[in-house]
PDB file of C-alpha atoms and ligand atoms in Angstrom:
ATOM      1  CA  MET A   1     -18.950  -2.880  12.387  1.00  0.00           C
ATOM      2  CA  ALA A   2     -16.984  -6.141  12.168  1.00  0.00           C
ATOM      3  CA  GLN A   3     -15.802  -7.651  15.447  1.00  0.00           C
ATOM      4  CA  GLY A   4     -12.925  -9.824  16.585  1.00  0.00           C
ATOM      5  CA  PHE A   5      -9.962  -7.810  15.297  1.00  0.00           C
ATOM      6  CA  LYS A   6      -8.933  -5.980  18.476  1.00  0.00           C
ATOM      7  CA  GLY A   7      -5.252  -6.331  19.291  1.00  0.00           C
ATOM      8  CA  ARG A   8      -4.234  -7.703  15.895  1.00  0.00           C
ATOM      9  CA  SER A   9      -1.182  -6.451  14.027  1.00  0.00           C
ATOM     10  CA  PHE A  10      -1.094  -5.844  10.283  1.00  0.00           C
ATOM     11  CA  VAL A  11       2.459  -6.578   9.206  1.00  0.00           C
ATOM     12  CA  SER A  12       1.879  -8.204   5.802  1.00  0.00           C
ATOM     13  CA  LEU A  13      -1.375  -8.449   3.905  1.00  0.00           C
ATOM     14  CA  ILE A  14      -0.895 -12.179   3.383  1.00  0.00           C
ATOM     15  CA  ASP A  15      -1.022 -12.700   7.190  1.00  0.00           C
ATOM     16  CA  TRP A  16      -4.744 -11.950   7.118  1.00  0.00           C
ATOM     17  CA  GLY A  17      -7.413 -14.154   5.600  1.00  0.00           C
ATOM     18  CA  ALA A  18      -9.561 -13.058   2.678  1.00  0.00           C
ATOM     19  CA  GLU A  19     -12.719 -12.742   4.756  1.00  0.00           C
ATOM     20  CA  ASP A  20     -11.028 -10.526   7.319  1.00  0.00           C
ATOM     21  CA  LEU A  21      -9.525  -8.329   4.622  1.00  0.00           C
ATOM     22  CA  LEU A  22     -12.922  -7.973   2.957  1.00  0.00           C
ATOM     23  CA  ALA A  23     -14.343  -6.946   6.338  1.00  0.00           C
ATOM     24  CA  VAL A  24     -11.716  -4.183   6.467  1.00  0.00           C
ATOM     25  CA  LEU A  25     -12.731  -3.031   2.977  1.00  0.00           C
ATOM     26  CA  ASP A  26     -16.423  -3.091   3.908  1.00  0.00           C
ATOM     27  CA  THR A  27     -15.647  -1.023   7.005  1.00  0.00           C
ATOM     28  CA  ALA A  28     -13.608   1.376   4.870  1.00  0.00           C
ATOM     29  CA  ASP A  29     -16.550   1.821   2.484  1.00  0.00           C
ATOM     30  CA  GLU A  30     -18.860   2.470   5.416  1.00  0.00           C
ATOM     31  CA  LEU A  31     -16.524   5.018   6.999  1.00  0.00           C
ATOM     32  CA  LYS A  32     -16.025   6.688   3.626  1.00  0.00           C
ATOM     33  CA  ARG A  33     -19.797   7.029   3.122  1.00  0.00           C
ATOM     34  CA  MET A  34     -20.086   8.473   6.627  1.00  0.00           C
ATOM     35  CA  ALA A  35     -17.220  10.900   5.988  1.00  0.00           C
ATOM     36  CA  ARG A  36     -18.974  12.058   2.803  1.00  0.00           C
ATOM     37  CA  ARG A  37     -22.000  12.949   4.937  1.00  0.00           C
ATOM     38  CA  GLY A  38     -19.727  14.787   7.382  1.00  0.00           C
ATOM     39  CA  VAL A  39     -20.087  12.106  10.059  1.00  0.00           C
ATOM     40  CA  ARG A  40     -16.984  11.242  12.076  1.00  0.00           C
ATOM     41  CA  GLU A  41     -17.709   8.603  14.705  1.00  0.00           C
ATOM     42  CA  PRO A  42     -15.350   8.893  17.702  1.00  0.00           C
ATOM     43  CA  LEU A  43     -14.609   5.163  17.650  1.00  0.00           C
ATOM     44  CA  LEU A  44     -11.115   5.667  19.092  1.00  0.00           C
ATOM     45  CA  GLN A  45     -11.786   8.445  21.576  1.00  0.00           C
ATOM     46  CA  GLY A  46      -8.583   9.304  23.443  1.00  0.00           C
ATOM     47  CA  ARG A  47      -6.479   6.580  21.788  1.00  0.00           C
ATOM     48  CA  VAL A  48      -2.962   7.400  20.642  1.00  0.00           C
ATOM     49  CA  LEU A  49      -1.101   5.996  17.647  1.00  0.00           C
ATOM     50  CA  GLY A  50       2.718   6.162  17.692  1.00  0.00           C
ATOM     51  CA  MET A  51       4.092   6.591  14.163  1.00  0.00           C
ATOM     52  CA  ILE A  52       7.750   5.657  13.599  1.00  0.00           C
ATOM     53  CA  PHE A  53       9.174   6.972  10.345  1.00  0.00           C
ATOM     54  CA  GLN A  54      12.673   5.990   9.238  1.00  0.00           C
ATOM     55  CA  LYS A  55      11.868   7.233   5.718  1.00  0.00           C
ATOM     56  CA  PRO A  56       9.919  10.246   4.396  1.00  0.00           C
ATOM     57  CA  SER A  57       6.198  10.119   3.694  1.00  0.00           C
ATOM     58  CA  THR A  58       3.355  12.324   2.536  1.00  0.00           C
ATOM     59  CA  ARG A  59       0.373   9.993   2.184  1.00  0.00           C
ATOM     60  CA  THR A  60       1.099   7.511   4.952  1.00  0.00           C
ATOM     61  CA  ARG A  61       1.996  10.141   7.506  1.00  0.00           C
ATOM     62  CA  VAL A  62      -0.899  12.466   6.816  1.00  0.00           C
ATOM     63  CA  SER A  63      -3.566   9.811   6.246  1.00  0.00           C
ATOM     64  CA  PHE A  64      -2.764   7.944   9.480  1.00  0.00           C
ATOM     65  CA  ASP A  65      -2.645  11.163  11.491  1.00  0.00           C
ATOM     66  CA  VAL A  66      -5.907  12.438  10.001  1.00  0.00           C
ATOM     67  CA  ALA A  67      -7.560   9.028  10.423  1.00  0.00           C
ATOM     68  CA  MET A  68      -6.781   9.058  14.145  1.00  0.00           C
ATOM     69  CA  ARG A  69      -8.123  12.596  14.512  1.00  0.00           C
ATOM     70  CA  HIS A  70     -11.343  11.752  12.654  1.00  0.00           C
ATOM     71  CA  LEU A  71     -11.820   8.818  15.026  1.00  0.00           C
ATOM     72  CA  GLY A  72     -11.373  10.988  18.112  1.00  0.00           C
ATOM     73  CA  GLY A  73      -7.792   9.978  18.851  1.00  0.00           C
ATOM     74  CA  SER A  74      -4.391  11.390  18.026  1.00  0.00           C
ATOM     75  CA  ALA A  75      -1.052  10.405  16.542  1.00  0.00           C
ATOM     76  CA  LEU A  76       2.562  11.053  17.485  1.00  0.00           C
ATOM     77  CA  TYR A  77       5.114  11.532  14.702  1.00  0.00           C
ATOM     78  CA  LEU A  78       8.344   9.831  15.737  1.00  0.00           C
ATOM     79  CA  GLY A  79      11.030  10.525  13.146  1.00  0.00           C
ATOM     80  CA  ALA A  80      14.264   8.553  12.925  1.00  0.00           C
ATOM     81  CA  SER A  81      16.257  11.185  14.797  1.00  0.00           C
ATOM     82  CA  ASP A  82      13.558  11.782  17.437  1.00  0.00           C
ATOM     83  CA  LEU A  83      13.998   8.398  19.067  1.00  0.00           C
ATOM     84  CA  GLN A  84      16.903   6.750  20.892  1.00  0.00           C
ATOM     85  CA  LEU A  85      16.527   4.121  18.159  1.00  0.00           C
ATOM     86  CA  GLY A  86      18.760   6.415  16.116  1.00  0.00           C
ATOM     87  CA  ARG A  87      21.430   6.154  18.854  1.00  0.00           C
ATOM     88  CA  GLY A  88      21.422   2.397  19.174  1.00  0.00           C
ATOM     89  CA  GLU A  89      18.498   1.493  21.474  1.00  0.00           C
ATOM     90  CA  THR A  90      17.218  -1.800  20.115  1.00  0.00           C
ATOM     91  CA  VAL A  91      13.935  -2.222  18.275  1.00  0.00           C
ATOM     92  CA  PRO A  92      12.581  -4.763  20.844  1.00  0.00           C
ATOM     93  CA  ASP A  93      13.400  -2.378  23.727  1.00  0.00           C
ATOM     94  CA  THR A  94      11.804   0.523  21.889  1.00  0.00           C
ATOM     95  CA  ALA A  95       8.734  -1.643  21.274  1.00  0.00           C
ATOM     96  CA  ARG A  96       8.459  -2.667  24.933  1.00  0.00           C
ATOM     97  CA  VAL A  97       8.508   0.966  26.027  1.00  0.00           C
ATOM     98  CA  LEU A  98       6.257   2.421  23.323  1.00  0.00           C
ATOM     99  CA  GLY A  99       3.684  -0.290  23.946  1.00  0.00           C
ATOM    100  CA  ARG A 100       3.282   1.040  27.484  1.00  0.00           C
ATOM    101  CA  TYR A 101       2.454   4.538  26.258  1.00  0.00           C
ATOM    102  CA  VAL A 102       0.525   4.231  23.029  1.00  0.00           C
ATOM    103  CA  ASP A 103      -2.462   2.135  21.930  1.00  0.00           C
ATOM    104  CA  ALA A 104      -0.951   1.100  18.594  1.00  0.00           C
ATOM    105  CA  VAL A 105       2.207   1.624  16.574  1.00  0.00           C
ATOM    106  CA  MET A 106       2.526   2.340  12.864  1.00  0.00           C
ATOM    107  CA  ALA A 107       6.047   1.974  11.503  1.00  0.00           C
ATOM    108  CA  ARG A 108       7.840   2.731   8.235  1.00  0.00           C
ATOM    109  CA  THR A 109      11.285   1.152   8.296  1.00  0.00           C
ATOM    110  CA  PHE A 110      14.009  -0.048   5.975  1.00  0.00           C
ATOM    111  CA  ALA A 111      14.382  -3.548   7.444  1.00  0.00           C
ATOM    112  CA  HIS A 112      11.188  -5.594   7.449  1.00  0.00           C
ATOM    113  CA  ARG A 113      12.618  -7.401  10.490  1.00  0.00           C
ATOM    114  CA  ASP A 114      12.172  -4.173  12.479  1.00  0.00           C
ATOM    115  CA  VAL A 115       8.396  -4.186  11.987  1.00  0.00           C
ATOM    116  CA  LEU A 116       8.259  -7.891  12.856  1.00  0.00           C
ATOM    117  CA  ASP A 117      10.239  -7.158  16.038  1.00  0.00           C
ATOM    118  CA  LEU A 118       7.958  -4.270  16.926  1.00  0.00           C
ATOM    119  CA  ALA A 119       4.924  -6.513  16.495  1.00  0.00           C
ATOM    120  CA  GLU A 120       6.509  -9.223  18.612  1.00  0.00           C
ATOM    121  CA  HIS A 121       7.452  -6.981  21.535  1.00  0.00           C
ATOM    122  CA  ALA A 122       5.101  -3.983  21.641  1.00  0.00           C
ATOM    123  CA  GLY A 123       2.094  -5.749  23.169  1.00  0.00           C
ATOM    124  CA  VAL A 124      -0.160  -3.440  21.115  1.00  0.00           C
ATOM    125  CA  PRO A 125      -1.184  -3.693  17.446  1.00  0.00           C
ATOM    126  CA  VAL A 126       1.580  -2.809  15.001  1.00  0.00           C
ATOM    127  CA  ILE A 127       0.810  -1.663  11.460  1.00  0.00           C
ATOM    128  CA  ASN A 128       3.359  -1.792   8.652  1.00  0.00           C
ATOM    129  CA  GLY A 129       3.520   1.608   6.960  1.00  0.00           C
ATOM    130  CA  LEU A 130       6.063   0.325   4.368  1.00  0.00           C
ATOM    131  CA  THR A 131       9.288  -1.619   4.645  1.00  0.00           C
ATOM    132  CA  ASP A 132      11.838  -2.573   2.014  1.00  0.00           C
ATOM    133  CA  PHE A 133       9.844  -5.798   1.681  1.00  0.00           C
ATOM    134  CA  ASP A 134       6.211  -4.740   1.439  1.00  0.00           C
ATOM    135  CA  HIS A 135       3.556  -2.041   1.739  1.00  0.00           C
ATOM    136  CA  PRO A 136       0.327  -3.707   2.867  1.00  0.00           C
ATOM    137  CA  CYS A 137      -1.662  -0.543   3.648  1.00  0.00           C
ATOM    138  CA  GLN A 138      -1.116   0.542   0.060  1.00  0.00           C
ATOM    139  CA  ALA A 139      -2.463  -2.734  -1.313  1.00  0.00           C
ATOM    140  CA  LEU A 140      -5.493  -2.475   0.948  1.00  0.00           C
ATOM    141  CA  ALA A 141      -6.300   0.953  -0.502  1.00  0.00           C
ATOM    142  CA  ASP A 142      -5.595  -0.384  -4.008  1.00  0.00           C
ATOM    143  CA  ALA A 143      -8.112  -3.190  -3.568  1.00  0.00           C
ATOM    144  CA  GLU A 144     -10.642  -0.722  -2.172  1.00  0.00           C
ATOM    145  CA  THR A 145     -10.101   1.496  -5.221  1.00  0.00           C
ATOM    146  CA  LEU A 146     -10.501  -1.343  -7.734  1.00  0.00           C
ATOM    147  CA  ARG A 147     -13.652  -2.506  -5.997  1.00  0.00           C
ATOM    148  CA  GLU A 148     -15.093   0.995  -5.910  1.00  0.00           C
ATOM    149  CA  VAL A 149     -14.468   1.543  -9.627  1.00  0.00           C
ATOM    150  CA  TYR A 150     -15.380  -1.896 -10.940  1.00  0.00           C
ATOM    151  CA  VAL A 151     -18.228  -3.175  -8.763  1.00  0.00           C
ATOM    152  CA  PRO A 152     -20.637  -0.515 -10.117  1.00  0.00           C
ATOM    153  CA  ARG A 153     -19.623  -1.736 -13.605  1.00  0.00           C
ATOM    154  CA  GLY A 154     -20.733  -5.231 -12.600  1.00  0.00           C
ATOM    155  CA  ARG A 155     -17.241  -6.679 -12.148  1.00  0.00           C
ATOM    156  CA  ALA A 156     -15.953  -8.152  -8.900  1.00  0.00           C
ATOM    157  CA  LEU A 157     -12.300  -8.177  -7.850  1.00  0.00           C
ATOM    158  CA  GLU A 158     -11.959 -11.828  -8.922  1.00  0.00           C
ATOM    159  CA  ASP A 159     -12.972 -10.856 -12.475  1.00  0.00           C
ATOM    160  CA  LEU A 160     -10.154  -8.347 -12.894  1.00  0.00           C
ATOM    161  CA  THR A 161      -6.699  -8.513 -14.439  1.00  0.00           C
ATOM    162  CA  VAL A 162      -4.146  -6.089 -13.039  1.00  0.00           C
ATOM    163  CA  ALA A 163      -0.832  -5.448 -14.831  1.00  0.00           C
ATOM    164  CA  TYR A 164       2.030  -4.252 -12.660  1.00  0.00           C
ATOM    165  CA  VAL A 165       4.840  -2.815 -14.780  1.00  0.00           C
ATOM    166  CA  GLY A 166       8.171  -1.976 -13.177  1.00  0.00           C
ATOM    167  CA  ASP A 167      10.300  -2.900 -10.210  1.00  0.00           C
ATOM    168  CA  GLY A 168       9.585  -6.094  -8.243  1.00  0.00           C
ATOM    169  CA  ASN A 169       9.660  -4.031  -5.066  1.00  0.00           C
ATOM    170  CA  ASN A 170       7.704  -3.591  -1.823  1.00  0.00           C
ATOM    171  CA  VAL A 171       4.584  -2.343  -3.616  1.00  0.00           C
ATOM    172  CA  CYS A 172       4.768  -5.239  -6.076  1.00  0.00           C
ATOM    173  CA  HIS A 173       5.101  -7.732  -3.201  1.00  0.00           C
ATOM    174  CA  SER A 174       1.981  -6.417  -1.502  1.00  0.00           C
ATOM    175  CA  LEU A 175       0.066  -6.507  -4.784  1.00  0.00           C
ATOM    176  CA  LEU A 176       1.083 -10.158  -5.146  1.00  0.00           C
ATOM    177  CA  HIS A 177      -0.224 -10.768  -1.626  1.00  0.00           C
ATOM    178  CA  ALA A 178      -3.415  -8.917  -2.538  1.00  0.00           C
ATOM    179  CA  SER A 179      -3.854 -11.026  -5.662  1.00  0.00           C
ATOM    180  CA  ALA A 180      -3.675 -14.157  -3.511  1.00  0.00           C
ATOM    181  CA  ARG A 181      -6.236 -12.879  -1.036  1.00  0.00           C
ATOM    182  CA  PHE A 182      -8.667 -10.875  -3.186  1.00  0.00           C
ATOM    183  CA  GLY A 183      -8.437 -13.161  -6.199  1.00  0.00           C
ATOM    184  CA  PHE A 184      -7.667 -10.740  -9.022  1.00  0.00           C
ATOM    185  CA  ARG A 185      -5.220 -11.881 -11.710  1.00  0.00           C
ATOM    186  CA  LEU A 186      -1.887 -10.089 -11.515  1.00  0.00           C
ATOM    187  CA  ARG A 187       0.605  -9.934 -14.369  1.00  0.00           C
ATOM    188  CA  VAL A 188       3.955  -8.478 -13.363  1.00  0.00           C
ATOM    189  CA  ALA A 189       6.440  -7.253 -16.003  1.00  0.00           C
ATOM    190  CA  HIS A 190       9.885  -6.271 -14.724  1.00  0.00           C
ATOM    191  CA  PRO A 191      13.325  -5.692 -16.259  1.00  0.00           C
ATOM    192  CA  ARG A 192      15.710  -8.629 -15.943  1.00  0.00           C
ATOM    193  CA  GLY A 193      17.303  -8.639 -12.493  1.00  0.00           C
ATOM    194  CA  TYR A 194      14.432  -6.738 -10.861  1.00  0.00           C
ATOM    195  CA  ALA A 195      11.963  -9.548 -10.253  1.00  0.00           C
ATOM    196  CA  PRO A 196       9.840  -9.806  -7.123  1.00  0.00           C
ATOM    197  CA  GLN A 197      11.085 -12.373  -4.602  1.00  0.00           C
ATOM    198  CA  ALA A 198      10.403 -15.923  -5.762  1.00  0.00           C
ATOM    199  CA  ALA A 199       8.826 -16.899  -2.428  1.00  0.00           C
ATOM    200  CA  VAL A 200       6.300 -14.075  -2.702  1.00  0.00           C
ATOM    201  CA  VAL A 201       5.417 -15.090  -6.254  1.00  0.00           C
ATOM    202  CA  ALA A 202       5.039 -18.710  -5.161  1.00  0.00           C
ATOM    203  CA  ALA A 203       2.802 -17.697  -2.233  1.00  0.00           C
ATOM    204  CA  ALA A 204       0.627 -15.648  -4.581  1.00  0.00           C
ATOM    205  CA  GLY A 205      -0.400 -18.807  -6.411  1.00  0.00           C
ATOM    206  CA  PRO A 206      -1.630 -19.425  -9.947  1.00  0.00           C
ATOM    207  CA  ARG A 207      -3.456 -16.102 -10.357  1.00  0.00           C
ATOM    208  CA  ALA A 208      -0.080 -14.326 -10.538  1.00  0.00           C
ATOM    209  CA  GLN A 209       2.192 -14.395 -13.589  1.00  0.00           C
ATOM    210  CA  VAL A 210       5.627 -12.818 -13.688  1.00  0.00           C
ATOM    211  CA  GLY A 211       7.596 -12.002 -16.838  1.00  0.00           C
ATOM    212  CA  GLU A 212       9.668  -9.401 -18.592  1.00  0.00           C
ATOM    213  CA  ASP A 213       7.386  -8.193 -21.392  1.00  0.00           C
ATOM    214  CA  PRO A 214       5.367  -5.097 -20.447  1.00  0.00           C
ATOM    215  CA  ARG A 215       3.184  -5.327 -23.541  1.00  0.00           C
ATOM    216  CA  GLU A 216       2.215  -8.890 -22.790  1.00  0.00           C
ATOM    217  CA  ALA A 217       1.362  -7.932 -19.205  1.00  0.00           C
ATOM    218  CA  VAL A 218      -0.796  -4.976 -20.194  1.00  0.00           C
ATOM    219  CA  ARG A 219      -2.647  -6.536 -23.140  1.00  0.00           C
ATOM    220  CA  GLY A 220      -6.339  -6.713 -22.241  1.00  0.00           C
ATOM    221  CA  ALA A 221      -5.739  -5.673 -18.618  1.00  0.00           C
ATOM    222  CA  ASP A 222      -8.349  -3.875 -16.523  1.00  0.00           C
ATOM    223  CA  ALA A 223      -5.801  -1.944 -14.497  1.00  0.00           C
ATOM    224  CA  ILE A 224      -2.234  -0.829 -15.122  1.00  0.00           C
ATOM    225  CA  TYR A 225      -0.144  -0.173 -12.040  1.00  0.00           C
ATOM    226  CA  THR A 226       3.341   1.215 -11.720  1.00  0.00           C
ATOM    227  CA  ASP A 227       5.688   2.564  -9.066  1.00  0.00           C
ATOM    228  CA  VAL A 228       8.973   4.460  -8.981  1.00  0.00           C
ATOM    229  CA  TRP A 229      12.032   2.828 -10.546  1.00  0.00           C
ATOM    230  CA  ALA A 230      14.251   3.624  -7.560  1.00  0.00           C
ATOM    231  CA  SER A 231      12.619   3.282  -4.161  1.00  0.00           C
ATOM    232  CA  MET A 232      13.554   5.110  -0.983  1.00  0.00           C
ATOM    233  CA  GLY A 233      17.039   3.963  -0.019  1.00  0.00           C
ATOM    234  CA  GLN A 234      18.003   3.180  -3.651  1.00  0.00           C
ATOM    235  CA  GLU A 235      18.849   6.754  -4.648  1.00  0.00           C
ATOM    236  CA  ALA A 236      22.434   5.796  -5.584  1.00  0.00           C
ATOM    237  CA  GLU A 237      21.070   3.342  -8.186  1.00  0.00           C
ATOM    238  CA  HIS A 238      18.760   5.875  -9.770  1.00  0.00           C
ATOM    239  CA  ALA A 239      20.761   6.652 -12.936  1.00  0.00           C
ATOM    240  CA  GLU A 240      21.444   2.989 -13.678  1.00  0.00           C
ATOM    241  CA  ARG A 241      17.820   2.060 -13.088  1.00  0.00           C
ATOM    242  CA  VAL A 242      16.525   4.805 -15.388  1.00  0.00           C
ATOM    243  CA  GLY A 243      18.538   3.200 -18.184  1.00  0.00           C
ATOM    244  CA  ARG A 244      17.292  -0.307 -17.429  1.00  0.00           C
ATOM    245  CA  PHE A 245      13.640   0.595 -16.842  1.00  0.00           C
ATOM    246  CA  ARG A 246      13.022   2.905 -19.812  1.00  0.00           C
ATOM    247  CA  PRO A 247      11.136   0.228 -21.855  1.00  0.00           C
ATOM    248  CA  TYR A 248       8.813  -0.213 -18.864  1.00  0.00           C
ATOM    249  CA  GLN A 249       7.468   3.330 -18.885  1.00  0.00           C
ATOM    250  CA  VAL A 250       3.697   3.518 -18.576  1.00  0.00           C
ATOM    251  CA  ASN A 251       2.855   5.811 -21.483  1.00  0.00           C
ATOM    252  CA  GLU A 252      -0.080   6.177 -23.851  1.00  0.00           C
ATOM    253  CA  ALA A 253       1.273   3.625 -26.325  1.00  0.00           C
ATOM    254  CA  LEU A 254       1.513   0.959 -23.621  1.00  0.00           C
ATOM    255  CA  CYS A 255      -1.881   1.832 -22.148  1.00  0.00           C
ATOM    256  CA  ALA A 256      -3.485   1.512 -25.589  1.00  0.00           C
ATOM    257  CA  LEU A 257      -3.009  -2.263 -25.287  1.00  0.00           C
ATOM    258  CA  ALA A 258      -5.213  -2.493 -22.184  1.00  0.00           C
ATOM    259  CA  ARG A 259      -8.998  -2.715 -22.203  1.00  0.00           C
ATOM    260  CA  PRO A 260     -10.563   0.506 -23.449  1.00  0.00           C
ATOM    261  CA  ASP A 261     -12.131   1.117 -20.025  1.00  0.00           C
ATOM    262  CA  HIS A 262      -8.957   0.324 -18.029  1.00  0.00           C
ATOM    263  CA  VAL A 263      -7.818   2.293 -15.008  1.00  0.00           C
ATOM    264  CA  VAL A 264      -4.315   3.463 -14.169  1.00  0.00           C
ATOM    265  CA  LEU A 265      -3.013   3.204 -10.626  1.00  0.00           C
ATOM    266  CA  HIS A 266       0.177   4.430  -8.958  1.00  0.00           C
ATOM    267  CA  CYS A 267       0.907   4.367  -5.245  1.00  0.00           C
ATOM    268  CA  LEU A 268       2.608   7.802  -5.572  1.00  0.00           C
ATOM    269  CA  PRO A 269       4.851   9.703  -5.346  1.00  0.00           C
ATOM    270  CA  ALA A 270       5.139   9.623  -9.153  1.00  0.00           C
ATOM    271  CA  HIS A 271       8.333  10.491 -10.964  1.00  0.00           C
ATOM    272  CA  ARG A 272       6.609  12.017 -13.954  1.00  0.00           C
ATOM    273  CA  GLY A 273       8.490  11.406 -17.182  1.00  0.00           C
ATOM    274  CA  GLU A 274      10.151   8.289 -15.752  1.00  0.00           C
ATOM    275  CA  GLU A 275       7.856   5.377 -14.835  1.00  0.00           C
ATOM    276  CA  ILE A 276       4.738   7.259 -15.924  1.00  0.00           C
ATOM    277  CA  CYS A 277       3.947  10.130 -18.320  1.00  0.00           C
ATOM    278  CA  ASP A 278       2.025  13.262 -17.447  1.00  0.00           C
ATOM    279  CA  SER A 279      -0.606  12.412 -20.050  1.00  0.00           C
ATOM    280  CA  VAL A 280      -1.292   9.104 -18.256  1.00  0.00           C
ATOM    281  CA  VAL A 281      -1.248  10.334 -14.623  1.00  0.00           C
ATOM    282  CA  ASP A 282      -3.443  13.262 -15.596  1.00  0.00           C
ATOM    283  CA  GLY A 283      -5.418  11.364 -18.230  1.00  0.00           C
ATOM    284  CA  PRO A 284      -8.999  10.050 -18.233  1.00  0.00           C
ATOM    285  CA  HIS A 285      -8.078   6.542 -17.056  1.00  0.00           C
ATOM    286  CA  SER A 286      -6.128   7.682 -14.002  1.00  0.00           C
ATOM    287  CA  GLN A 287      -7.574   6.810 -10.608  1.00  0.00           C
ATOM    288  CA  VAL A 288      -4.471   7.791  -8.658  1.00  0.00           C
ATOM    289  CA  TRP A 289      -6.096  10.558  -6.621  1.00  0.00           C
ATOM    290  CA  ARG A 290      -8.975   8.329  -5.580  1.00  0.00           C
ATOM    291  CA  GLN A 291      -6.383   5.679  -4.725  1.00  0.00           C
ATOM    292  CA  ALA A 292      -4.439   8.160  -2.559  1.00  0.00           C
ATOM    293  CA  GLU A 293      -7.656   9.240  -0.825  1.00  0.00           C
ATOM    294  CA  ASN A 294      -8.538   5.639  -0.108  1.00  0.00           C
ATOM    295  CA  ARG A 295      -5.403   5.292   2.012  1.00  0.00           C
ATOM    296  CA  LEU A 296      -7.287   7.403   4.549  1.00  0.00           C
ATOM    297  CA  HIS A 297     -10.468   5.326   4.511  1.00  0.00           C
ATOM    298  CA  ALA A 298      -8.769   1.918   4.445  1.00  0.00           C
ATOM    299  CA  GLN A 299      -6.427   2.803   7.305  1.00  0.00           C
ATOM    300  CA  LYS A 300      -9.209   4.393   9.306  1.00  0.00           C
ATOM    301  CA  ALA A 301     -11.036   1.084   9.051  1.00  0.00           C
ATOM    302  CA  LEU A 302      -7.950  -0.869  10.054  1.00  0.00           C
ATOM    303  CA  LEU A 303      -7.303   1.381  13.061  1.00  0.00           C
ATOM    304  CA  ALA A 304     -10.944   1.272  14.175  1.00  0.00           C
ATOM    305  CA  LEU A 305     -10.923  -2.531  13.958  1.00  0.00           C
ATOM    306  CA  VAL A 306      -7.592  -3.362  15.616  1.00  0.00           C
ATOM    307  CA  ILE A 307      -7.112  -0.728  18.320  1.00  0.00           C
ATOM    308  CA  PRO A 308      -8.753  -1.933  21.554  1.00  0.00           C
TER     309      PRO A 308
HETATM  310  N1  LIG B 401       2.164   5.738  -1.293  1.00  0.00           N
HETATM  311  C1  LIG B 401       2.797   6.094  -0.174  1.00  0.00           C
HETATM  312  O1  LIG B 401       2.994   5.319   0.774  1.00  0.00           O
HETATM  313  O2  LIG B 401       3.153   7.415  -0.137  1.00  0.00           O
HETATM  314  P1  LIG B 401       4.066   8.120   0.952  1.00  0.00           P
HETATM  315  O3  LIG B 401       5.476   7.632   0.772  1.00  0.00           O
HETATM  316  O4  LIG B 401       3.927   9.596   0.661  1.00  0.00           O
HETATM  317  O5  LIG B 401       3.553   7.765   2.325  1.00  0.00           O
HETATM  318  N1  LIG B 402       8.484   1.610  -3.768  1.00  0.00           N
HETATM  319  C1  LIG B 402       8.359   2.946  -3.220  1.00  0.00           C
HETATM  320  C2  LIG B 402       7.003   3.162  -2.659  1.00  0.00           C
HETATM  321  C3  LIG B 402       6.753   4.525  -2.095  1.00  0.00           C
HETATM  322  C4  LIG B 402       5.392   4.650  -1.486  1.00  0.00           C
HETATM  323  C5  LIG B 402       9.430   3.162  -2.166  1.00  0.00           C
HETATM  324  O1  LIG B 402       9.654   2.264  -1.362  1.00  0.00           O
HETATM  325  O2  LIG B 402      10.045   4.234  -2.146  1.00  0.00           O
END
């Protein structure tokens, strides 16, 4: 297995170099092959991961917990109301204390600053399990999924064009970071007023294009990706967003513009009938279940590499 990662945090995907990220994907593939044979190496025997959740989660919570168990360690679920954080203890103080108990921290927060503060003060690796700004573990699993589907078809990540249709949100930001590091072309189509942050687009470089026309983004694409129209914390905007985002629905008519062998990705949870139709999520091009499974393998690799 790759060496030299112990003690490192994973706050944003762009913080890591391409070679290091590819080493994580290679490790994920290896661990996935082992898991398929029923082999679970106790690489993190006795280690404990603290998991702070200020927002709900199915995939992130379960995949991190299961990953730690498969590796011989364990995970603590620390919900918003379980910690003194909810009563005003500061994030740096919480980090200083947690870092003396656990071997690594995974955190899902609203403010991205909170994960940065945790990483600065915990003294143990901190992994971003989604903030309002980005979702790097998702993009890692997305890259693993694209590689797994396309490499056997003779196409490397750099040969692919991914169309992201929808909100310029946390998931979109991490895909932009992933485009910069893994080299796939990314075409983002968003409704006016819902663009990804300009600095993230600029950092992604020339392989990323951002516009407002979903058809233009999807035409000839190898992968179509979408996410919910209203993210966690934006529930009050839901009705307004549904009105604005309707032309950005990923449905069969839109998908027909992509390459005939395209794949459809969604980080999930899906709001069926809004950003994506049943016939697309459940259709022959959908790779969303593989993508969800790969959260487990990608994060297992990350944990095995960074936890001392
Ligand atoms: N995709 C994702 O992060 O899902 P959860 O919100 O269920 O963790
Ligand atoms: N953009 C979504 C992603 C959920 C995994 C949200 O933040 O709610």
